XYZ file of C-alpha atoms in Angstrom:
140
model
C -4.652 1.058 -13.773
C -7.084 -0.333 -11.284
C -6.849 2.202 -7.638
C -8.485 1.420 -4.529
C -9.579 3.901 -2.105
C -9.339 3.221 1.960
C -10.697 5.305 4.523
C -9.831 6.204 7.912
C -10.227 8.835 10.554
C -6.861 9.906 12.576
C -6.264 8.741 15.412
C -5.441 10.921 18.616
C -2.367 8.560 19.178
C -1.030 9.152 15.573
C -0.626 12.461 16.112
C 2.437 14.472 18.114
C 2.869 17.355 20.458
C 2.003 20.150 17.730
C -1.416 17.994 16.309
C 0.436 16.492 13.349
C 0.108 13.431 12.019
C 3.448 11.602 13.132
C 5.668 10.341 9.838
C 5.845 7.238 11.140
C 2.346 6.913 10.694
C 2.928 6.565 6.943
C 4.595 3.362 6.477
C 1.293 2.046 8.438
C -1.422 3.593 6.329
C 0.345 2.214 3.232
C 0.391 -1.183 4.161
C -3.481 -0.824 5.083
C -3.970 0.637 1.992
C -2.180 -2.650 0.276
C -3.480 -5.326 2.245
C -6.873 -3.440 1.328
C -5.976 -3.751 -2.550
C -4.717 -7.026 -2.466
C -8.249 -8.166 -0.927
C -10.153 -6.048 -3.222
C -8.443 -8.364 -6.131
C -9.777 -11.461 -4.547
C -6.496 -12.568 -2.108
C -5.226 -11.660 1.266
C -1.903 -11.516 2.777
C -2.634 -14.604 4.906
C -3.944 -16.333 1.592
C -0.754 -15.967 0.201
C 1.379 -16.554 2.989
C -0.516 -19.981 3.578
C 0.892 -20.947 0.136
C 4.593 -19.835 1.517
C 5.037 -16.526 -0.639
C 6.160 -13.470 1.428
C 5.994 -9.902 0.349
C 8.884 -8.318 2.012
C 9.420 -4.412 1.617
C 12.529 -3.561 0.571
C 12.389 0.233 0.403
C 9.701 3.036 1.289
C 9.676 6.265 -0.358
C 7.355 9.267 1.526
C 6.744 12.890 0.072
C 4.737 15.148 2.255
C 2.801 18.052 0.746
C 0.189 18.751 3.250
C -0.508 18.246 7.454
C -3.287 15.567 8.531
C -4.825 16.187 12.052
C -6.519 14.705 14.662
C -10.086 13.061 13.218
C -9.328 14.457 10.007
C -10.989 11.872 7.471
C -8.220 10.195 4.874
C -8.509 8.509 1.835
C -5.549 6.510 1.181
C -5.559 5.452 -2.438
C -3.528 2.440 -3.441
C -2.289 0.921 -7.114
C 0.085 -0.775 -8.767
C 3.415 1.535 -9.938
C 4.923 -1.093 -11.895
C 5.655 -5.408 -11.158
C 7.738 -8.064 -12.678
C 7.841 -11.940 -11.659
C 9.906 -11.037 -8.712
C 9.224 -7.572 -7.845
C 6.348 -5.530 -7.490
C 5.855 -1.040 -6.687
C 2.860 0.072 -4.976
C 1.728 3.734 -5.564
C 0.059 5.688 -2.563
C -2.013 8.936 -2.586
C -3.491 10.087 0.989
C -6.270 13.026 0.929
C -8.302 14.722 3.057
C -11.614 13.440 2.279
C -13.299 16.738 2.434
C -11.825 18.539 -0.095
C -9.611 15.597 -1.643
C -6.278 17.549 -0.936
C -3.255 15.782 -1.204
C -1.431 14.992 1.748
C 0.754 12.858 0.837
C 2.342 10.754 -2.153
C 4.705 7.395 -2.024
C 5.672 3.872 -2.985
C 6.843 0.384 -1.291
C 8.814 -1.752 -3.244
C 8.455 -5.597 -2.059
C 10.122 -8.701 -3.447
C 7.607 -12.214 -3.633
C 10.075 -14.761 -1.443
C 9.700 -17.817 -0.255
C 9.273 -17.982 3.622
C 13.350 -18.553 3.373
C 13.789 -14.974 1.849
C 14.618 -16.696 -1.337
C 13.006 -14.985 -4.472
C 10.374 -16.268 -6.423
C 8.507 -16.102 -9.767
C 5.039 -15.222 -8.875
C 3.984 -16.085 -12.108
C 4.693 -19.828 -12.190
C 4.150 -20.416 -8.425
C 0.637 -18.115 -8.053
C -0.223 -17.601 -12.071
C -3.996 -16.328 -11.078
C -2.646 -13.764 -8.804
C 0.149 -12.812 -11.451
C -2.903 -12.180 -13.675
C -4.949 -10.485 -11.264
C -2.058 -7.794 -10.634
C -1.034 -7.920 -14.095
C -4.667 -6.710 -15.186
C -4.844 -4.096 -12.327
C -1.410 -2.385 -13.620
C -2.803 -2.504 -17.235
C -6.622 -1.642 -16.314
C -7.485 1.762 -17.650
């Protein structure tokens, strides 16, 4: 499985009155750490999207182990948890770059739709992004 690391340093304005990272600062750093991985592959969202193919979420899962802080350096590391034709599950790890210690761990589950919310087989109507994704699940 191919990963990709993204990096960023928290925010004052992500964090709340006791100097913790805010939950609903999660859901944000995962899709930065997708968009990220789909570019890494060769695409972007807006690549995509300009041939009409949406990547909705359709649930979030979020399972905090460990507080981030204010300027505290995070590595948010992104792969593929599993995809068919219609569906796809992206994995998330966030550390604390200094020590690597795991902060946090979840998934996004998306459906590939047409810009009418209709599903689609990403495999006939994008085939060389099917086999980009395909390889990075299988990639060892």
């Amino acid at each position: 499985m191919i990963t990709s690391d993204s990096e960023i340093v928290v925010r004052y304005a992500e964090t709340d009155q006791m100097g913790i990272v805010h939950h609903s600062n999660y859901p944000v750093w995962f899709e930065l750490g997708r968009t990220d991985f789909i570019r890494k592959l060769g695409y972007s969202y807006s690549k995509i999207e300009e041939a009409g193919i949406l990547l909705p979420l359709t649930d979030l899962k979020c399972s905090f182990k460990a507080p981030a802080r204010y300027e505290d350096e995070i590595i948010i590391r992104t792969h593929i948890e599993k995809m068919t034709c219609v569906r796809i599950t992206f994995g998330y790890e966030i550390f604390k770059k200094k020590d690597m210690s795991l902060i946090a761990r979840g998934e996004t589950f998306h459906a590939w739709t047409d810009k009418n919310l209709k599903p689609v087989n990403i495999s006939k109507r994008m085939p060389e992004l099917y086999g980009i994704m395909e390889k990075a699940l299988k990639s060892d």
